[in-house]
PDB file of C-alpha atoms in Angstrom:
ATOM      1  CA  MET A   1     226.103 111.588  42.867  1.00 76.00           C
ATOM      2  CA  ASN A   2     226.533 112.855  46.406  1.00 95.00           C
ATOM      3  CA  ILE A   3     223.325 114.063  48.070  1.00 98.00           C
ATOM      4  CA  THR A   4     222.792 114.430  51.800  1.00 98.00           C
ATOM      5  CA  ILE A   5     219.507 114.787  53.629  1.00 98.00           C
ATOM      6  CA  TYR A   6     219.208 115.901  57.249  1.00 98.00           C
ATOM      7  CA  HIS A   7     216.236 113.708  57.990  1.00 98.00           C
ATOM      8  CA  ASN A   8     213.679 112.982  60.677  1.00 97.00           C
ATOM      9  CA  PRO A   9     211.916 109.692  59.892  1.00 97.00           C
ATOM     10  CA  GLN A  10     208.986 110.778  62.110  1.00 96.00           C
ATOM     11  CA  CYS A  11     208.254 113.726  59.788  1.00 96.00           C
ATOM     12  CA  GLY A  12     206.035 113.236  56.729  1.00 97.00           C
ATOM     13  CA  THR A  13     207.653 116.131  54.868  1.00 97.00           C
ATOM     14  CA  SER A  14     211.064 114.599  55.467  1.00 98.00           C
ATOM     15  CA  ARG A  15     209.877 111.148  54.345  1.00 98.00           C
ATOM     16  CA  ASN A  16     208.336 112.611  51.162  1.00 98.00           C
ATOM     17  CA  THR A  17     211.533 114.538  50.414  1.00 98.00           C
ATOM     18  CA  LEU A  18     213.633 111.405  50.837  1.00 98.00           C
ATOM     19  CA  ALA A  19     211.262 109.525  48.520  1.00 98.00           C
ATOM     20  CA  LEU A  20     211.553 112.254  45.866  1.00 98.00           C
ATOM     21  CA  ILE A  21     215.347 112.012  46.025  1.00 98.00           C
ATOM     22  CA  ARG A  22     215.137 108.227  45.643  1.00 98.00           C
ATOM     23  CA  ASN A  23     212.723 108.700  42.721  1.00 97.00           C
ATOM     24  CA  THR A  24     215.744 109.966  40.736  1.00 97.00           C
ATOM     25  CA  GLY A  25     217.567 106.685  41.310  1.00 97.00           C
ATOM     26  CA  ILE A  26     219.948 108.256  43.829  1.00 97.00           C
ATOM     27  CA  GLU A  27     220.386 106.841  47.334  1.00 98.00           C
ATOM     28  CA  PRO A  28     221.383 109.823  49.488  1.00 98.00           C
ATOM     29  CA  ASP A  29     223.476 109.962  52.613  1.00 98.00           C
ATOM     30  CA  ILE A  30     220.884 110.116  55.379  1.00 98.00           C
ATOM     31  CA  ILE A  31     221.731 111.968  58.563  1.00 98.00           C
ATOM     32  CA  GLU A  32     219.138 111.511  61.271  1.00 98.00           C
ATOM     33  CA  TYR A  33     219.978 114.849  62.830  1.00 97.00           C
ATOM     34  CA  LEU A  34     218.092 114.139  66.060  1.00 97.00           C
ATOM     35  CA  LYS A  35     220.514 111.257  66.698  1.00 96.00           C
ATOM     36  CA  THR A  36     223.555 112.905  65.112  1.00 96.00           C
ATOM     37  CA  PRO A  37     223.185 116.699  65.236  1.00 96.00           C
ATOM     38  CA  PRO A  38     225.479 118.777  63.058  1.00 97.00           C
ATOM     39  CA  SER A  39     228.377 120.628  64.661  1.00 97.00           C
ATOM     40  CA  LYS A  40     228.044 124.358  65.197  1.00 97.00           C
ATOM     41  CA  GLU A  41     230.338 124.971  62.224  1.00 98.00           C
ATOM     42  CA  LYS A  42     228.330 122.629  59.990  1.00 98.00           C
ATOM     43  CA  LEU A  43     225.007 124.177  61.009  1.00 98.00           C
ATOM     44  CA  GLN A  44     226.383 127.664  60.319  1.00 98.00           C
ATOM     45  CA  ALA A  45     227.699 126.495  56.938  1.00 98.00           C
ATOM     46  CA  LEU A  46     224.301 125.020  56.014  1.00 98.00           C
ATOM     47  CA  ILE A  47     222.534 128.253  56.977  1.00 98.00           C
ATOM     48  CA  THR A  48     225.022 130.297  54.947  1.00 98.00           C
ATOM     49  CA  ALA A  49     224.649 127.984  51.933  1.00 98.00           C
ATOM     50  CA  MET A  50     220.846 128.244  52.116  1.00 98.00           C
ATOM     51  CA  ALA A  51     221.158 132.052  52.337  1.00 97.00           C
ATOM     52  CA  ILE A  52     218.373 132.253  54.913  1.00 98.00           C
ATOM     53  CA  PRO A  53     218.197 134.040  58.253  1.00 97.00           C
ATOM     54  CA  VAL A  54     218.999 131.784  61.223  1.00 98.00           C
ATOM     55  CA  ARG A  55     215.508 132.366  62.604  1.00 97.00           C
ATOM     56  CA  ASP A  56     213.988 130.870  59.422  1.00 97.00           C
ATOM     57  CA  LEU A  57     215.574 127.515  60.249  1.00 98.00           C
ATOM     58  CA  ILE A  58     214.021 127.258  63.707  1.00 98.00           C
ATOM     59  CA  ARG A  59     211.041 124.948  64.018  1.00 97.00           C
ATOM     60  CA  GLN A  60     208.363 126.151  66.414  1.00 96.00           C
ATOM     61  CA  LYS A  61     205.659 123.479  66.203  1.00 94.00           C
ATOM     62  CA  GLY A  62     206.165 120.598  68.626  1.00 93.00           C
ATOM     63  CA  THR A  63     209.380 122.034  70.077  1.00 96.00           C
ATOM     64  CA  PRO A  64     210.447 123.925  73.223  1.00 97.00           C
ATOM     65  CA  TYR A  65     210.592 127.151  71.165  1.00 98.00           C
ATOM     66  CA  LEU A  66     208.354 129.245  73.430  1.00 97.00           C
ATOM     67  CA  GLU A  67     209.540 127.637  76.680  1.00 97.00           C
ATOM     68  CA  LEU A  68     213.107 128.641  75.796  1.00 97.00           C
ATOM     69  CA  GLY A  69     212.062 132.203  74.989  1.00 97.00           C
ATOM     70  CA  LEU A  70     213.223 131.925  71.392  1.00 98.00           C
ATOM     71  CA  ASP A  71     210.422 134.215  70.272  1.00 97.00           C
ATOM     72  CA  ASN A  72     212.510 137.089  71.692  1.00 97.00           C
ATOM     73  CA  ASP A  73     213.619 139.077  68.620  1.00 95.00           C
ATOM     74  CA  ALA A  74     216.581 140.468  70.578  1.00 97.00           C
ATOM     75  CA  LEU A  75     218.323 137.068  70.619  1.00 97.00           C
ATOM     76  CA  SER A  76     221.462 136.902  68.510  1.00 98.00           C
ATOM     77  CA  ASP A  77     222.019 134.412  65.716  1.00 97.00           C
ATOM     78  CA  ASP A  78     224.644 132.745  67.896  1.00 97.00           C
ATOM     79  CA  ALA A  79     222.109 132.313  70.726  1.00 98.00           C
ATOM     80  CA  LEU A  80     219.601 130.789  68.293  1.00 98.00           C
ATOM     81  CA  ILE A  81     222.198 128.388  66.871  1.00 98.00           C
ATOM     82  CA  THR A  82     223.262 127.405  70.393  1.00 97.00           C
ATOM     83  CA  ALA A  83     219.624 126.609  71.215  1.00 98.00           C
ATOM     84  CA  MET A  84     219.232 124.508  68.056  1.00 98.00           C
ATOM     85  CA  LEU A  85     222.358 122.529  68.906  1.00 97.00           C
ATOM     86  CA  ALA A  86     221.202 121.967  72.483  1.00 97.00           C
ATOM     87  CA  HIS A  87     217.725 120.958  71.252  1.00 97.00           C
ATOM     88  CA  PRO A  88     218.076 119.523  67.705  1.00 97.00           C
ATOM     89  CA  LEU A  89     214.279 119.227  67.456  1.00 97.00           C
ATOM     90  CA  LEU A  90     214.385 123.000  66.902  1.00 98.00           C
ATOM     91  CA  ILE A  91     216.189 122.518  63.576  1.00 98.00           C
ATOM     92  CA  ASN A  92     213.594 122.602  60.846  1.00 97.00           C
ATOM     93  CA  ARG A  93     213.757 119.802  58.322  1.00 96.00           C
ATOM     94  CA  PRO A  94     214.530 118.373  55.951  1.00 98.00           C
ATOM     95  CA  ILE A  95     217.691 120.092  54.789  1.00 98.00           C
ATOM     96  CA  VAL A  96     219.037 118.682  51.526  1.00 98.00           C
ATOM     97  CA  VAL A  97     222.541 119.198  50.138  1.00 98.00           C
ATOM     98  CA  THR A  98     223.159 118.473  46.445  1.00 98.00           C
ATOM     99  CA  PRO A  99     225.738 119.590  43.879  1.00 97.00           C
ATOM    100  CA  LEU A 100     223.160 122.196  42.796  1.00 98.00           C
ATOM    101  CA  GLY A 101     222.596 123.758  46.214  1.00 97.00           C
ATOM    102  CA  VAL A 102     221.381 123.485  49.779  1.00 98.00           C
ATOM    103  CA  LYS A 103     217.734 123.940  50.658  1.00 98.00           C
ATOM    104  CA  LEU A 104     215.255 123.619  53.497  1.00 98.00           C
ATOM    105  CA  CYS A 105     212.723 121.473  51.664  1.00 98.00           C
ATOM    106  CA  ARG A 106     209.385 122.592  53.023  1.00 96.00           C
ATOM    107  CA  PRO A 107     207.237 121.718  51.181  1.00 96.00           C
ATOM    108  CA  SER A 108     208.904 118.473  50.152  1.00 97.00           C
ATOM    109  CA  GLU A 109     208.658 119.215  46.420  1.00 96.00           C
ATOM    110  CA  ALA A 110     211.078 122.131  46.940  1.00 97.00           C
ATOM    111  CA  VAL A 111     213.789 119.468  46.641  1.00 98.00           C
ATOM    112  CA  LEU A 112     213.000 119.218  42.917  1.00 98.00           C
ATOM    113  CA  ASP A 113     214.723 122.593  42.404  1.00 97.00           C
ATOM    114  CA  ILE A 114     218.109 121.211  43.494  1.00 98.00           C
ATOM    115  CA  LEU A 115     218.071 117.612  42.276  1.00 98.00           C
ATOM    116  CA  PRO A 116     220.645 116.976  39.541  1.00 97.00           C
ATOM    117  CA  LEU A 117     218.671 114.125  37.947  1.00 97.00           C
ATOM    118  CA  PRO A 118     215.058 113.958  36.743  1.00 96.00           C
ATOM    119  CA  GLN A 119     212.255 112.045  38.399  1.00 97.00           C
ATOM    120  CA  LEU A 120     211.977 108.504  37.044  1.00 96.00           C
ATOM    121  CA  LYS A 121     208.310 107.794  37.619  1.00 96.00           C
ATOM    122  CA  GLU A 122     205.055 109.055  39.051  1.00 97.00           C
ATOM    123  CA  PHE A 123     205.148 110.231  42.665  1.00 97.00           C
ATOM    124  CA  THR A 124     202.332 110.887  45.116  1.00 97.00           C
ATOM    125  CA  LYS A 125     202.979 112.276  48.586  1.00 97.00           C
ATOM    126  CA  GLU A 126     201.821 110.422  51.692  1.00 97.00           C
ATOM    127  CA  ASP A 127     198.777 112.695  51.955  1.00 96.00           C
ATOM    128  CA  GLY A 128     197.643 111.710  48.439  1.00 96.00           C
ATOM    129  CA  GLU A 129     198.844 114.847  46.624  1.00 96.00           C
ATOM    130  CA  LYS A 130     200.268 113.972  43.216  1.00 97.00           C
ATOM    131  CA  VAL A 131     203.588 115.760  42.626  1.00 96.00           C
ATOM    132  CA  ILE A 132     205.083 113.935  39.617  1.00 97.00           C
ATOM    133  CA  ASP A 133     203.088 112.560  36.691  1.00 96.00           C
ATOM    134  CA  ALA A 134     203.627 109.241  34.868  1.00 93.00           C
ATOM    135  CA  GLU A 135     206.165 110.878  32.521  1.00 93.00           C
ATOM    136  CA  GLY A 136     208.261 112.123  35.448  1.00 92.00           C
ATOM    137  CA  ARG A 137     207.117 115.751  35.121  1.00 93.00           C
ATOM    138  CA  ARG A 138     206.190 118.040  37.976  1.00 93.00           C
ATOM    139  CA  VAL A 139     202.410 118.401  38.271  1.00 91.00           C
TER     140      VAL A 139
END
């Protein structure tokens, strides 16, 4: 089963998403996108597959979003993508690719909508929120 996660190990949401994928028994391909950013073509393909506006993939918190003037609504999609490639921290995460779809998984349990296998056991997020019960069902 081929699943890919564009992951930032410093991000709790990304860590929880990765753990939910692993809770199906699948070990995904992990791309630490801050170390290995996607190409322009790959980023565009991910955005298209997610069927979201480019602006919805830009992370504002803890990034140079305002300093770069990315809050300017007149900027083109190409300009926004160029900024994300120049500053990968601007790419919101985690992005997960499965045979069932591509999704920006915020909150982390959004990944459950595109996982091809069920959860194997109980799962509680890092913050203590229970997401999966002992029978492997979404809470």
